[in-house]
Short mmCIF file of C-alpha atoms in Angstrom, two decimals:
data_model
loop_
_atom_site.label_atom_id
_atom_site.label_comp_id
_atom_site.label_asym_id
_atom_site.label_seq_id
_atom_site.Cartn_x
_atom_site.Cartn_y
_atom_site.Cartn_z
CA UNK E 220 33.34 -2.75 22.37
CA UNK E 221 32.04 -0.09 24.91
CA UNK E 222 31.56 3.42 23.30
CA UNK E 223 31.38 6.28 25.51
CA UNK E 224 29.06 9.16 25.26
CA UNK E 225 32.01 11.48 25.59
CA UNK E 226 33.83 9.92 22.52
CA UNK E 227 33.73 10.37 19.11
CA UNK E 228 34.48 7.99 16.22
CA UNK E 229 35.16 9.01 13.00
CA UNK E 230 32.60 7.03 11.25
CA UNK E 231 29.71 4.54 11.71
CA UNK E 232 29.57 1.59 10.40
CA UNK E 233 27.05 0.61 7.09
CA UNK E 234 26.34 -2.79 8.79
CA UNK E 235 25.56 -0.47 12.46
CA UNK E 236 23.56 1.36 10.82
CA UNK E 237 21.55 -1.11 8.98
CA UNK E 238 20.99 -3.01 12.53
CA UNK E 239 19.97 0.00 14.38
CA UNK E 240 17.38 1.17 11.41
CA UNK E 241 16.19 -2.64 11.28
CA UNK E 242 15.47 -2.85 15.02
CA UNK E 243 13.98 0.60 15.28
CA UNK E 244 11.38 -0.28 12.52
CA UNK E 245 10.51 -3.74 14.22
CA UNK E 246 9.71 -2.37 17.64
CA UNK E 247 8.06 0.77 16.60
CA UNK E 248 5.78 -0.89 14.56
CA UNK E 249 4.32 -2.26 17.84
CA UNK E 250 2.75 1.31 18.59
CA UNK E 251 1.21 0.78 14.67
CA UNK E 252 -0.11 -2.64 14.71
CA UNK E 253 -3.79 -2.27 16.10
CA UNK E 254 -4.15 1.32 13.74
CA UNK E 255 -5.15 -1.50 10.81
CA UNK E 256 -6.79 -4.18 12.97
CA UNK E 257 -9.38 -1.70 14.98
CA UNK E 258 -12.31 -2.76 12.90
CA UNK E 259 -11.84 -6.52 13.50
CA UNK E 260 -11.05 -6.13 17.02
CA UNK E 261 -14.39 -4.25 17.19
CA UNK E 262 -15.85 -6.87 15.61
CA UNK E 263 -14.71 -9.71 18.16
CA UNK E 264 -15.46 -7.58 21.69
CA UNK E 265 -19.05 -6.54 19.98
CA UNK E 266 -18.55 -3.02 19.80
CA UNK E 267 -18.69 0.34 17.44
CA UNK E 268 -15.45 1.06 15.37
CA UNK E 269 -15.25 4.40 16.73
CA UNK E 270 -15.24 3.07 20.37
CA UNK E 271 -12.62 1.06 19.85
CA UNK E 272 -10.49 3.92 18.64
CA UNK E 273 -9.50 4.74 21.82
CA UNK E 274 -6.74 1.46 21.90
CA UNK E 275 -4.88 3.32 19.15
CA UNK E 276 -5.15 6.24 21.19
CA UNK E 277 -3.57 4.56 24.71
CA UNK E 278 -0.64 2.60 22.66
CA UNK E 279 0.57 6.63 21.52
CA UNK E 280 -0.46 7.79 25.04
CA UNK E 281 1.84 5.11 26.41
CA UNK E 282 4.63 5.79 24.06
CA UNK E 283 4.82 9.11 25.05
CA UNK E 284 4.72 8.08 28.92
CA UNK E 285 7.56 5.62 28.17
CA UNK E 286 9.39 8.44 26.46
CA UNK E 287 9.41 10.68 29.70
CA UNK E 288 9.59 7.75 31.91
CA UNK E 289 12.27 5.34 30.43
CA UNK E 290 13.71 6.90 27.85
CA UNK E 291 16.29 8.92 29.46
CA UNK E 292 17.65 6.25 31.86
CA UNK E 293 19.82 6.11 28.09
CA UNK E 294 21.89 9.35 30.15
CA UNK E 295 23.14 6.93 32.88
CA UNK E 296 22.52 3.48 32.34
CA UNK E 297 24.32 1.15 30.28
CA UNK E 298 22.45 1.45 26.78
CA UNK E 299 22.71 -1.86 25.13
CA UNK E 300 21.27 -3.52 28.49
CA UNK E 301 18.26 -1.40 28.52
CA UNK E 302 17.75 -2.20 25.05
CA UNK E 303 17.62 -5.67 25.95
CA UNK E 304 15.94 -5.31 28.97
CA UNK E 305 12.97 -3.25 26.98
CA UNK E 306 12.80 -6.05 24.12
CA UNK E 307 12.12 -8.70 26.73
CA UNK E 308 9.33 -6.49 28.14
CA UNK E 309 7.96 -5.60 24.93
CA UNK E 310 7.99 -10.13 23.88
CA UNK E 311 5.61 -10.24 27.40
CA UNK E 312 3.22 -7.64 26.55
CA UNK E 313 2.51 -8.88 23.23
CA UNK E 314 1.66 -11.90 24.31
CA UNK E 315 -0.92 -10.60 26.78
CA UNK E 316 -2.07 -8.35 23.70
CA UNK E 317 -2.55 -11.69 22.35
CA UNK E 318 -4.90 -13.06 24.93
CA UNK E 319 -7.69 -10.44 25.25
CA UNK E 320 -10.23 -11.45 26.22
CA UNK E 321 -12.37 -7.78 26.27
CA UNK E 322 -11.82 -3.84 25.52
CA UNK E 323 -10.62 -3.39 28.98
CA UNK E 324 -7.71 -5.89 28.58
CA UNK E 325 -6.41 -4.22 25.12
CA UNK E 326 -6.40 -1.36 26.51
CA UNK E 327 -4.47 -1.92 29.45
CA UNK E 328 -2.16 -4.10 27.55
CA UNK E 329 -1.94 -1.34 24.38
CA UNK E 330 -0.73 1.54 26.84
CA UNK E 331 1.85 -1.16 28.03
CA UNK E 332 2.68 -1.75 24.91
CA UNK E 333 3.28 1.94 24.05
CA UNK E 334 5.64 2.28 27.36
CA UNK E 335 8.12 -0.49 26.54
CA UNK E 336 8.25 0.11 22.72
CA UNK E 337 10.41 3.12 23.17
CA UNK E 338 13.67 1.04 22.16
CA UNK E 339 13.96 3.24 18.94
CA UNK E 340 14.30 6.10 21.17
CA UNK E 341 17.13 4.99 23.15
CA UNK E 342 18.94 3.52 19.85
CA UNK E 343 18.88 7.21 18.29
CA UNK E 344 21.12 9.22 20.42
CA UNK E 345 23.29 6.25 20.95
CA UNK E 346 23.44 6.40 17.05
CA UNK E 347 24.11 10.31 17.08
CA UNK E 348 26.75 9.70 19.76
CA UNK E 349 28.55 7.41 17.24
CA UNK E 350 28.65 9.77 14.58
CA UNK E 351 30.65 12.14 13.47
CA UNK E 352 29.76 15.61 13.41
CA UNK E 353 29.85 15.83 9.51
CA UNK E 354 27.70 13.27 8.83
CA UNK E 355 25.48 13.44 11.67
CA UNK E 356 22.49 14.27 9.63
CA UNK E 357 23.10 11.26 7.02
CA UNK E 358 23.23 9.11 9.45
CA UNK E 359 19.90 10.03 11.50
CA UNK E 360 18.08 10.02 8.18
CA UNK E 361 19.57 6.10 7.49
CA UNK E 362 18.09 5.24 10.98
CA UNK E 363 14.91 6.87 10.29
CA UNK E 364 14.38 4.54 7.35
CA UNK E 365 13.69 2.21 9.78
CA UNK E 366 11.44 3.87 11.77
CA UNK E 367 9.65 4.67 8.58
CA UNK E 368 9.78 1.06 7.09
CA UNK E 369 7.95 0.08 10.84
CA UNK E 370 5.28 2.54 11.08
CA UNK E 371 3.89 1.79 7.54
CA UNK E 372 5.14 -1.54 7.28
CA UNK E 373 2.99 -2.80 10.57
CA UNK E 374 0.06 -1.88 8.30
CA UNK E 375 1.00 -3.88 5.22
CA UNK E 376 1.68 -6.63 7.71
CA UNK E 377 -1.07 -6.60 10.30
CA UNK E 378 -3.22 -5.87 7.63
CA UNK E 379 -2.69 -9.39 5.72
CA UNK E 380 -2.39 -11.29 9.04
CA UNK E 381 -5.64 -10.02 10.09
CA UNK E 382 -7.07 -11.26 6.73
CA UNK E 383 -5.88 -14.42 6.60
CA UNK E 384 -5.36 -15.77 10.42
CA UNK E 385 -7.03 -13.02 12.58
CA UNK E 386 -5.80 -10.14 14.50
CA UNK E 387 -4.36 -12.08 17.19
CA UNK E 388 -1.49 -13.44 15.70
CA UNK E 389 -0.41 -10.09 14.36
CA UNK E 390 0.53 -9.92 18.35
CA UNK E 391 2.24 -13.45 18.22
CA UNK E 392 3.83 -12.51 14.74
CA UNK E 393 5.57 -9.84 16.45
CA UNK E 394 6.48 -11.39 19.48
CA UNK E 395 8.45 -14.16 17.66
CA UNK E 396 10.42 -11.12 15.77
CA UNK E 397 11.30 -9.03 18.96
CA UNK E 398 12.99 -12.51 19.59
CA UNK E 399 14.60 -12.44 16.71
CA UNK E 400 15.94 -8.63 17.55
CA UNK E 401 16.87 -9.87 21.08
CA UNK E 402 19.62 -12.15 19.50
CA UNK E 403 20.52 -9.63 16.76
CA UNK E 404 21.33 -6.62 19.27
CA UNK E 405 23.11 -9.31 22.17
CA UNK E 406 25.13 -10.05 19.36
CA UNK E 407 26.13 -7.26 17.43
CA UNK E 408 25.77 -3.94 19.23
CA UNK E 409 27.95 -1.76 20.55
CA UNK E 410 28.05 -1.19 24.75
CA UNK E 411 27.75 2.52 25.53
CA UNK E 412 27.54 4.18 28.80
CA UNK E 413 25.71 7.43 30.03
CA UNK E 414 27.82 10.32 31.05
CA UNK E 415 25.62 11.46 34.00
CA UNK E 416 26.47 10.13 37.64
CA UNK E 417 23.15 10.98 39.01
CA UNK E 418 19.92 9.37 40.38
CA UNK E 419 16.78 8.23 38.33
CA UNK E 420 14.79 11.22 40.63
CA UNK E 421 17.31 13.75 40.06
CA UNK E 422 17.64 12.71 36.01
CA UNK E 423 13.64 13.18 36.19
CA UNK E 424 13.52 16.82 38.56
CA UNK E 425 16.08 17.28 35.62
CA UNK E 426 13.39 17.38 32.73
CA UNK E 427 11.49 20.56 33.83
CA UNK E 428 14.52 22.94 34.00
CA UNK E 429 15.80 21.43 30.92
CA UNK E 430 12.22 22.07 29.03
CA UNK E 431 12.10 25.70 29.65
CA UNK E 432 15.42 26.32 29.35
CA UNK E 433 15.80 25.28 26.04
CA UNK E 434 13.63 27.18 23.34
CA UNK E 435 15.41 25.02 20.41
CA UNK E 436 14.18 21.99 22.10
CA UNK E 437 10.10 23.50 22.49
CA UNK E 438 10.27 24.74 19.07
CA UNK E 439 10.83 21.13 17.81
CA UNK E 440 8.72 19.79 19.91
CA UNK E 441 5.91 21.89 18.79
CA UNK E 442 6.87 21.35 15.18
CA UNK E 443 6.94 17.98 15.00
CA UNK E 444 4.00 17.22 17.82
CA UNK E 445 1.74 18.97 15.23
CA UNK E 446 3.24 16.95 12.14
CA UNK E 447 2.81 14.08 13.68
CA UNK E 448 -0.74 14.73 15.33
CA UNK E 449 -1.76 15.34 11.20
CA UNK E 450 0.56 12.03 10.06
CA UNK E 451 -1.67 9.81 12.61
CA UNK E 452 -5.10 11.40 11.51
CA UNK E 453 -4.64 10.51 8.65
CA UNK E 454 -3.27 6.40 9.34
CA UNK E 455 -5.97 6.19 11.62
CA UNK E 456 -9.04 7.14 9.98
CA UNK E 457 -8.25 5.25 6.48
CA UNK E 458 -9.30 2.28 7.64
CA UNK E 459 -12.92 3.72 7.94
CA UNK E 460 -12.28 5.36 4.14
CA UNK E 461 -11.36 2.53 3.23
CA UNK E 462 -14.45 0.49 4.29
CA UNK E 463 -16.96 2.84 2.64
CA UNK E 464 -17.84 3.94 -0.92
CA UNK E 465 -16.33 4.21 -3.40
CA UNK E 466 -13.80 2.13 -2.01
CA UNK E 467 -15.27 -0.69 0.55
CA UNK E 468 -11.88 -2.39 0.95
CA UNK E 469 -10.11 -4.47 3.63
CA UNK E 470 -7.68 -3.77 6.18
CA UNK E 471 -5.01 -5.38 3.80
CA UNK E 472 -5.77 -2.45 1.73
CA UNK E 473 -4.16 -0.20 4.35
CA UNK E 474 -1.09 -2.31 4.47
CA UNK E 475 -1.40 -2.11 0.67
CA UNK E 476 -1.50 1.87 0.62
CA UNK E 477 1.26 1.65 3.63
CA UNK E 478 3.67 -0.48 1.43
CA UNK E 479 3.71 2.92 -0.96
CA UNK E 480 4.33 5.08 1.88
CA UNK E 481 7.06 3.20 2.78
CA UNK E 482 8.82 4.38 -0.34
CA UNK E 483 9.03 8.33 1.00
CA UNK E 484 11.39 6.45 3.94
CA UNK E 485 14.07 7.01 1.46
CA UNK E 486 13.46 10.19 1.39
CA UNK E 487 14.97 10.66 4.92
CA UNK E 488 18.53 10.14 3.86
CA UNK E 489 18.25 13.03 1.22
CA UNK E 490 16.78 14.98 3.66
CA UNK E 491 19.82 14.11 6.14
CA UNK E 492 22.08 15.45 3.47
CA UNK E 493 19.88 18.50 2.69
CA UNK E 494 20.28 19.37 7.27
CA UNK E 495 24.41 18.66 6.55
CA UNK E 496 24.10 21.22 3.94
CA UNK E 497 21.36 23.86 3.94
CA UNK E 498 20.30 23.21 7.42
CA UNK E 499 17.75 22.27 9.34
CA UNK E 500 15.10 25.52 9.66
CA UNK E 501 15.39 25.10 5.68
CA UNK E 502 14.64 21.23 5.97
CA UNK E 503 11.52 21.43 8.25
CA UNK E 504 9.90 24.19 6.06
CA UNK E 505 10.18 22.23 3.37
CA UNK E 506 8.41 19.33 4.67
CA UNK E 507 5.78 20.88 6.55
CA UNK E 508 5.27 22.15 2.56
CA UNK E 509 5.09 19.20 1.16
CA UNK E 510 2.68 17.30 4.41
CA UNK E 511 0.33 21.09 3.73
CA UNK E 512 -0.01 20.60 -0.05
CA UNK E 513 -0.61 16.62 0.24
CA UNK E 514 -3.85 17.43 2.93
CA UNK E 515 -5.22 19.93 0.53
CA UNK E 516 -4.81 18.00 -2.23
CA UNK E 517 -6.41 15.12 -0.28
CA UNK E 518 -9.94 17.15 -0.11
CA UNK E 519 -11.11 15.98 -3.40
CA UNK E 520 -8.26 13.35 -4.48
CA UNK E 521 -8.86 11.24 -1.46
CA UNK E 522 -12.06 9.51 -3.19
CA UNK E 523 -9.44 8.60 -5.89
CA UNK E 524 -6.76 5.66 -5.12
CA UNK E 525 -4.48 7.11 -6.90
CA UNK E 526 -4.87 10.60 -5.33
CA UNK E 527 -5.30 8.60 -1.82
CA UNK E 528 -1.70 6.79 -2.28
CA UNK E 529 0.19 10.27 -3.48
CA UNK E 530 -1.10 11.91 -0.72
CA UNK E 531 -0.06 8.76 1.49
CA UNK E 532 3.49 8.95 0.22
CA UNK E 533 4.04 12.77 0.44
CA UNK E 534 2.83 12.47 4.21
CA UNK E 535 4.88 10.11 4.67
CA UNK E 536 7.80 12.03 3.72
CA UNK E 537 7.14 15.22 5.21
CA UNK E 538 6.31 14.06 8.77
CA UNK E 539 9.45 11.47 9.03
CA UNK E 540 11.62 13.78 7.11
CA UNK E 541 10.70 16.80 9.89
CA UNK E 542 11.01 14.24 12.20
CA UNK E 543 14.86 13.72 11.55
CA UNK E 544 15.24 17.82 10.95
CA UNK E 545 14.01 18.26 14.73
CA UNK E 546 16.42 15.67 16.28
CA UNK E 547 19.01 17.04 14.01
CA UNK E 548 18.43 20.60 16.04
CA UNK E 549 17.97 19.03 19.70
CA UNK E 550 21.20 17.08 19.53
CA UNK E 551 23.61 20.16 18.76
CA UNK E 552 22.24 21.15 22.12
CA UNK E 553 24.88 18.76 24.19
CA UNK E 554 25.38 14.87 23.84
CA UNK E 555 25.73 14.53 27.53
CA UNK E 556 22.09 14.97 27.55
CA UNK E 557 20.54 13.44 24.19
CA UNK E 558 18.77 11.20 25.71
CA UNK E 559 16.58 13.51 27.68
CA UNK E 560 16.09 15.32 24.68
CA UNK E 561 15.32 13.25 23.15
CA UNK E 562 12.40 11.74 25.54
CA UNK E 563 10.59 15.15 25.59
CA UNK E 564 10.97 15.43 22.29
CA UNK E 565 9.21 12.14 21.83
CA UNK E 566 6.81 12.78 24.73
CA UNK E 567 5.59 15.92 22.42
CA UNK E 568 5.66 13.69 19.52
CA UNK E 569 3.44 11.11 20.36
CA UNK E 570 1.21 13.36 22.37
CA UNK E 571 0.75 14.98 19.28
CA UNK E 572 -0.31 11.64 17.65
CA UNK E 573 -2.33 10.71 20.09
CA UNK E 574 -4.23 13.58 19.79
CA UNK E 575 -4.05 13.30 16.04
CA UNK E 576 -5.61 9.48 16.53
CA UNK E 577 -8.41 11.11 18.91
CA UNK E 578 -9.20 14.47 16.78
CA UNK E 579 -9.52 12.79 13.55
CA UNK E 580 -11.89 9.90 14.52
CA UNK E 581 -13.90 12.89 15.85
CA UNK E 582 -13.85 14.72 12.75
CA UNK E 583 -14.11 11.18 10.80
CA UNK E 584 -17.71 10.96 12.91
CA UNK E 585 -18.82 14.61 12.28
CA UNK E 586 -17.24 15.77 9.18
CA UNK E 587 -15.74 11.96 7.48
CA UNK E 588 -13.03 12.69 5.31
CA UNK E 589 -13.08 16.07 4.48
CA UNK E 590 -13.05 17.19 8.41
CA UNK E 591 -10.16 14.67 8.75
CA UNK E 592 -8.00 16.76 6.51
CA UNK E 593 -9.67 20.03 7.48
CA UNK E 594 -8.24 19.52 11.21
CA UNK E 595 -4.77 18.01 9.77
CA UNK E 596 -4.16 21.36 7.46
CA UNK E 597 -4.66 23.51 10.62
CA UNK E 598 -2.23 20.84 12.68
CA UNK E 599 0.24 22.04 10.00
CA UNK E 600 -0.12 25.51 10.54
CA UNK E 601 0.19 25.44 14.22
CA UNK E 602 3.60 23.82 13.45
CA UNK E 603 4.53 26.00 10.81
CA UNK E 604 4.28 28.78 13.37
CA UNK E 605 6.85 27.06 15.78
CA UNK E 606 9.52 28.40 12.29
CA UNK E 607 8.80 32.07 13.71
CA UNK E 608 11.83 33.77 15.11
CA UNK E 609 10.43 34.31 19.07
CA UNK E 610 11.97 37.45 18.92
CA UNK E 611 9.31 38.83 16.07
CA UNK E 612 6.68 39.21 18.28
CA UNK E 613 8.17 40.59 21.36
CA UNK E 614 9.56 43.35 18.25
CA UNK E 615 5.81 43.83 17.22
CA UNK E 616 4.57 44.20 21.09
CA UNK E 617 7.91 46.54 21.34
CA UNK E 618 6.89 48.79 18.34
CA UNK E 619 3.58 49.00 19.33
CA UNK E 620 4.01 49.97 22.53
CA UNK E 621 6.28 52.82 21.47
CA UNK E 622 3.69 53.86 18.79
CA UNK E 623 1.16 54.22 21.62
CA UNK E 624 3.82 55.69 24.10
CA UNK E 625 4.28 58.40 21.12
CA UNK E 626 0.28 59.74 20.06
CA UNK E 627 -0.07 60.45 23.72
#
């Protein structure tokens, strides 16, 4: 079956749906896997846990690269080919993430990593394509279960691995599932072909124009760039909490704490509903609510499990929810270009967690925990500015202006 951009059907598939969310939250949780593993990978190449810090930083670096780089090919190539394509790439550079033999080699091999991972990104707008415009929203929040399940679920899993058999084959792990998704998506999805005619220079001159043309599309990507900068401070420094008092845990107990988070995924769906209905400015200030009050609540509760894994869960939901709330936005802007809207969406995104990754080890160093939330409460902010109409303060400039232009 070949499904054109231009097309719509009337409905999408349960079973589709499942597939799409299932291989979404297998190859995203590539980008995840070394978050839990960093202090027994500095362990085997002999050096500090804050130095090595900087692979979890490359594999989000690289996922944003891969984003701007490969991600919109999904406007004029065949869709279900580059899919395929990327899943081989991403079996190869496990494998080499397998075989390290120093900090040098990971990190070459994470910020490969990163770039080919971006399959979730190219199965989105093929999955907004497919829907229909009433239940756009439900749909996007049923994939994003998956990309939910992924990110906290490569915790829970790389966690025990690590454990039990050693970091290494956490990379082998996954490279024997990405086989498993090759077969699944050869099998079962849908062909789909771009709508643009053009060349892979002109789609990328394309990106610039399209940027600063589009004030929807900077909006979310401030919004959820700052979310998700706050979301990955806080994944990647609770390894370290973790490891001290009062807690002095294992990396399984990350996986642990990421198995609870994995419950707000189901919070996506409702929130799906909630864009269908109330809309999506509504949506987004919700959850950049609920992300605020679970960082200020983490100040003091954070030294308490219980706190730690409420605070985990309402994350959770906020960032992914906001997540699905900014796509929502970006796609009414024209399907004929999703997929490059999508990519510098993403770019933002995972800029955003890289810096997130980078800022809070800093303030993990400094400050420890209560620095890590201090810099993830003002992350918030910044994005809960990007909700102001831009026509307020040109209005205040305006009124100003006249008030001068009047006393003289």
């Amino acid at each position: 079956m070949i499904v054109k951009d231009s097309e719509k059907t009337s409905d999408i598939s349960k079973g589709l749906v499942l597939l799409m969310a299932t291989v979404c939250g297998f190859t995203v949780a590539n980008v995840y896997l070394n978050q839990t593993l960093l202090v027994s990978m500095s362990a085997t190449f002999h050096i500090s846990a804050a130095s090595i810090g900087i692979i979890a930083t490359l594999a989000q670096i690289g996922y944003a690269l891969g984003n701007l780089l490969l991600v919109p090919l999904g406007d004029i190539f065949e869709r279900k080919k580059l899919i395929l394509f990327l899943l081989f790439a991403i079996c190869i550079v496990l494998a080499l993430n397998a075989l390290s033999i120093n900090k040098t080699w990971m990190m070459v091999t994470s910020l490969a990593l990163g770039i080919v991972t971006v399959v979730p990104q190219i199965i989105v707008p093929l999955a907004a394509n497919i829907a229909s415009d009433h239940n756009r929203g439900k749909v996007l929040g049923n994939v994003a279960i998956g990309l939910v399940c992924g990110i906290l679920g490569a915790r829970l899993v790389s966690g025990f691995i690590d454990v039990h058999f050693g970091w290494r084959m956490v990379y082998w792990t996954s490279a024997v599932a990405t086989l498993f998704m090759i077969l699944l998506v050869y099998v079962y999805f849908p062909r789909s072909k771009g709508g643009n005619a053009t060349s892979y220079k002109h789609l990328l001159m394309s990106l610039g124009p399209l940027f600063i043309k589009e004030r929807a599309l900077q909006k979310a990507c401030v919004s959820q760039g700052m979310m998700f900068a706050s979301f990955s401070a806080f994944w990647t420094t609770l390894v370290f909490l973790l490891h001290t008092h009062p807690y002095s845990y294992g990396s399984d107990m990350v996986g642990v704490i990421g198995l609870v988070g994995i419950a707000g995924a189901f919070a996506t769906p409702i929130i799906g509903r909630l864009i269908d209905t109330k809309g999506e400015k509504f949506a987004s200030l919700l959850c950049m609510s609920i992300s605020l009050l679970a960082f200020i609540g983490l100040i003091r509760g954070g030294y308490w499990l219980p706190g730690l894994i409420l605070g985990a869960l309402l994350i959770t939901v906020g960032t992914q929810a906001n997540q699905v709330a900014c796509q929502f936005t970006i796609f009414q802007l024209g399907e004929e270009k999703r997929s490059r809207l999508n990519g510098l969406y993403m770019v933002s995104t995972f800029l955003g967690g890289s810096l997130g990754s980078y800022v809070g080890l800093l303030a993990w160093t400094k400050w420890q925990w209560n620095g890590v939330c201090a810099i993830a409460i003002l992350m918030i902010a910044i994005s809960c500015c990007s909700l102001i109409p831009m026509n307020i303060p040109r209005k205040m400039i305006g009124n100003l202006m006249n008030k001068k232009g009047s006393n003289m």
